[in-house]
Tab-separated table of C-alpha atoms in Angstrom:
chain	number	residue	atom	x	y	z
A	6	MET	CA	0.495	-0.273	0.024
A	7	ILE	CA	1.288	3.541	-0.607
A	8	ILE	CA	-0.031	7.020	0.508
A	9	ARG	CA	-0.125	9.413	-2.165
A	10	LYS	CA	-1.517	12.962	-2.916
A	11	ILE	CA	-4.607	12.749	-4.141
A	12	GLU	CA	-4.784	12.976	-8.345
A	13	GLU	CA	-6.790	13.993	-10.742
A	14	LYS	CA	-8.204	9.979	-11.669
A	15	ASP	CA	-8.963	9.540	-8.010
A	16	ASN	CA	-11.917	12.066	-8.040
A	17	GLN	CA	-14.462	9.345	-9.113
A	18	PRO	CA	-12.516	5.707	-7.026
A	19	ILE	CA	-12.708	8.142	-3.676
A	20	GLU	CA	-15.898	9.691	-4.072
A	21	GLN	CA	-17.779	6.200	-4.483
A	22	LEU	CA	-15.184	4.647	-1.844
A	23	ILE	CA	-17.120	7.362	0.820
A	24	ARG	CA	-20.408	6.715	-0.817
A	25	THR	CA	-19.853	3.367	-0.159
A	26	CYS	CA	-19.070	3.693	4.069
A	27	LEU	CA	-21.535	5.909	4.723
A	28	LYS	CA	-24.126	3.458	3.094
A	29	GLU	CA	-22.323	1.147	5.516
A	30	PHE	CA	-23.013	2.861	8.108
A	31	GLY	CA	-26.542	4.157	7.743
A	32	ALA	CA	-24.615	8.082	6.643
A	33	ASP	CA	-26.701	7.875	3.563
A	34	LYS	CA	-28.933	11.193	3.603
A	35	PRO	CA	-28.453	15.104	4.205
A	36	GLY	CA	-26.433	16.899	6.448
A	37	THR	CA	-23.513	14.125	5.714
A	38	ALA	CA	-20.132	13.547	2.904
A	39	TRP	CA	-23.144	12.644	1.454
A	40	SER	CA	-24.469	15.647	0.252
A	41	ASP	CA	-21.438	17.466	-0.294
A	42	PRO	CA	-21.658	18.852	-3.905
A	43	ASP	CA	-17.700	18.665	-3.634
A	44	LEU	CA	-17.539	15.028	-3.144
A	45	GLY	CA	-16.553	13.740	-6.712
A	46	ARG	CA	-13.444	16.826	-6.971
A	47	PHE	CA	-11.623	16.516	-4.404
A	48	TYR	CA	-8.477	16.864	-6.856
A	49	THR	CA	-10.106	20.975	-6.983
A	50	LEU	CA	-10.753	21.377	-3.608
A	51	TYR	CA	-7.596	20.264	-2.518
A	52	GLN	CA	-5.833	22.506	-4.353
A	53	GLN	CA	-6.245	25.374	-2.233
A	54	PRO	CA	-3.739	26.608	0.468
A	55	ARG	CA	-3.104	24.796	3.520
A	56	SER	CA	-4.866	22.276	1.824
A	57	MET	CA	-4.307	18.201	1.187
A	58	TYR	CA	-5.678	15.351	0.236
A	59	TRP	CA	-4.337	11.686	0.355
A	60	VAL	CA	-5.642	8.584	-1.066
A	61	VAL	CA	-4.383	5.180	-0.311
A	62	GLU	CA	-3.731	2.725	-3.405
A	63	GLN	CA	-3.774	-0.738	-2.710
A	64	GLU	CA	-2.342	-2.735	-6.121
A	65	GLY	CA	-3.450	0.126	-8.257
A	66	GLU	CA	-7.195	0.619	-6.207
A	67	VAL	CA	-7.634	3.747	-4.237
A	68	VAL	CA	-8.718	2.280	-0.642
A	69	ALA	CA	-8.757	4.902	1.787
A	70	GLY	CA	-8.173	8.456	1.709
A	71	CYS	CA	-8.133	12.204	4.171
A	72	GLY	CA	-7.548	15.542	4.021
A	73	ILE	CA	-6.592	18.640	5.529
A	74	GLY	CA	-8.646	22.107	5.182
A	75	PRO	CA	-9.312	24.412	6.731
A	76	VAL	CA	-12.370	25.650	9.021
A	77	ALA	CA	-14.353	28.951	8.650
A	78	GLY	CA	-13.617	32.142	11.118
A	79	HIS	CA	-10.672	29.709	13.047
A	80	PRO	CA	-7.217	30.334	10.882
A	81	GLU	CA	-4.890	28.225	13.053
A	82	THR	CA	-7.559	25.289	12.641
A	83	CYS	CA	-8.185	22.685	10.394
A	84	GLU	CA	-10.814	20.616	9.950
A	85	LEU	CA	-9.363	16.229	9.228
A	86	GLN	CA	-12.102	15.671	6.389
A	87	LYS	CA	-13.517	12.124	4.537
A	88	MET	CA	-11.634	9.589	6.240
A	89	TYR	CA	-12.496	6.571	5.168
A	90	ALA	CA	-10.840	3.142	5.031
A	91	ALA	CA	-12.367	-0.036	2.564
A	92	GLU	CA	-13.917	-2.252	4.969
A	93	ASP	CA	-11.462	-5.132	3.731
A	94	THR	CA	-8.488	-2.207	4.920
A	95	ARG	CA	-9.256	-1.613	8.552
A	96	GLY	CA	-7.705	-3.082	11.151
A	97	THR	CA	-4.449	-3.137	9.027
A	98	GLY	CA	-2.436	-0.282	10.160
A	99	ILE	CA	-3.061	1.708	6.579
A	100	ALA	CA	-5.144	4.123	8.934
A	101	ASN	CA	-2.759	5.266	11.910
A	102	GLU	CA	-0.425	6.410	8.048
A	103	LEU	CA	-2.771	7.536	7.049
A	104	LEU	CA	-3.610	10.599	10.279
A	105	ASP	CA	-0.250	11.097	10.417
A	106	THR	CA	1.031	11.951	7.326
A	107	ALA	CA	-2.742	14.082	7.320
A	108	LEU	CA	-1.242	15.424	11.104
A	109	ALA	CA	2.512	16.088	9.521
A	110	PHE	CA	1.042	18.336	7.301
A	111	ALA	CA	-1.525	20.082	9.325
A	112	SER	CA	1.327	20.865	11.883
A	113	GLN	CA	3.021	23.343	9.764
A	114	HIS	CA	0.427	25.493	9.229
A	115	TYR	CA	-2.104	25.080	11.838
A	116	ASN	CA	-1.892	24.186	15.772
A	117	ARG	CA	-5.460	22.828	15.845
A	118	CYS	CA	-6.973	19.781	14.480
A	119	TYR	CA	-10.913	19.531	14.471
A	120	LEU	CA	-13.305	16.638	13.111
A	121	GLU	CA	-16.508	16.112	12.995
A	122	THR	CA	-18.323	12.176	12.877
A	123	LEU	CA	-21.577	9.654	13.842
A	124	SER	CA	-21.621	8.192	16.950
A	125	ASN	CA	-22.416	4.846	15.538
A	126	MET	CA	-19.196	4.665	14.296
A	127	THR	CA	-17.200	3.553	17.277
A	128	ALA	CA	-14.558	2.296	15.717
A	129	ALA	CA	-13.755	5.281	14.276
A	130	ASN	CA	-14.375	6.972	17.981
A	131	ARG	CA	-12.211	4.833	19.408
A	132	PHE	CA	-9.468	5.068	16.953
A	133	TYR	CA	-9.995	10.016	16.937
A	134	ALA	CA	-10.427	9.252	21.188
A	135	LYS	CA	-6.800	6.343	20.497
A	136	HIS	CA	-4.883	9.046	18.640
A	137	GLY	CA	-5.355	11.807	21.334
A	138	PHE	CA	-8.154	14.041	19.585
A	139	GLN	CA	-10.652	15.458	22.748
A	140	ARG	CA	-14.506	14.850	22.855
A	141	MET	CA	-16.284	18.728	22.604
A	142	ASP	CA	-19.965	19.295	23.740
A	143	LYS	CA	-20.682	20.767	20.764
A	144	PRO	CA	-18.909	21.495	16.806
A	145	LEU	CA	-16.755	24.500	16.307
A	146	SER	CA	-19.148	26.109	14.111
A	147	GLU	CA	-22.498	25.614	12.111
A	148	THR	CA	-21.336	23.184	8.935
A	149	GLU	CA	-23.742	21.537	6.336
A	150	HIS	CA	-22.569	18.460	8.552
A	151	TYR	CA	-26.193	18.504	10.279
A	152	ALA	CA	-26.356	14.976	10.705
A	153	CYS	CA	-22.811	14.200	12.600
A	154	ASP	CA	-23.061	14.189	16.057
A	155	VAL	CA	-19.656	14.043	17.705
A	156	TRP	CA	-16.669	16.084	17.627
A	157	TYR	CA	-13.303	16.712	18.725
A	158	ILE	CA	-10.616	18.478	18.116
A	159	LYS	CA	-6.555	17.899	18.894
A	160	ASP	CA	-4.014	20.425	20.006
A	161	LEU	CA	-0.941	20.210	17.061
């Protein structure tokens, strides 16, 4: 498996991976990444300053990904965005490497990292807590992901 920056050819495969994961967790609904209008254009979206998206490729197939992007109104805080992994890659350690890559980039540009997720994604919640993210009582700011019901923050 290799971790690399997103390329234009990855737009459709990463969108498909995210939609598959969202269906798996019953999150294929408004208020989640499911209805994000940028879901199929990550390559362009993550060309902005202080933003980056990485994919994990295994035997030519995109099997995981995550991004770092700014949080409106919070210039020193980034958001860990769209971190998803194919079911058969979970538990292999690749998510640890992917998160380390994202946080290394983030620490060069921001002081804190924020994320939003769903409570029924129990393994993801354990993963974030294990990696030093602190649970918050409410979102950092209002976003289009109003269905997310768990929020975390981490000092970088």
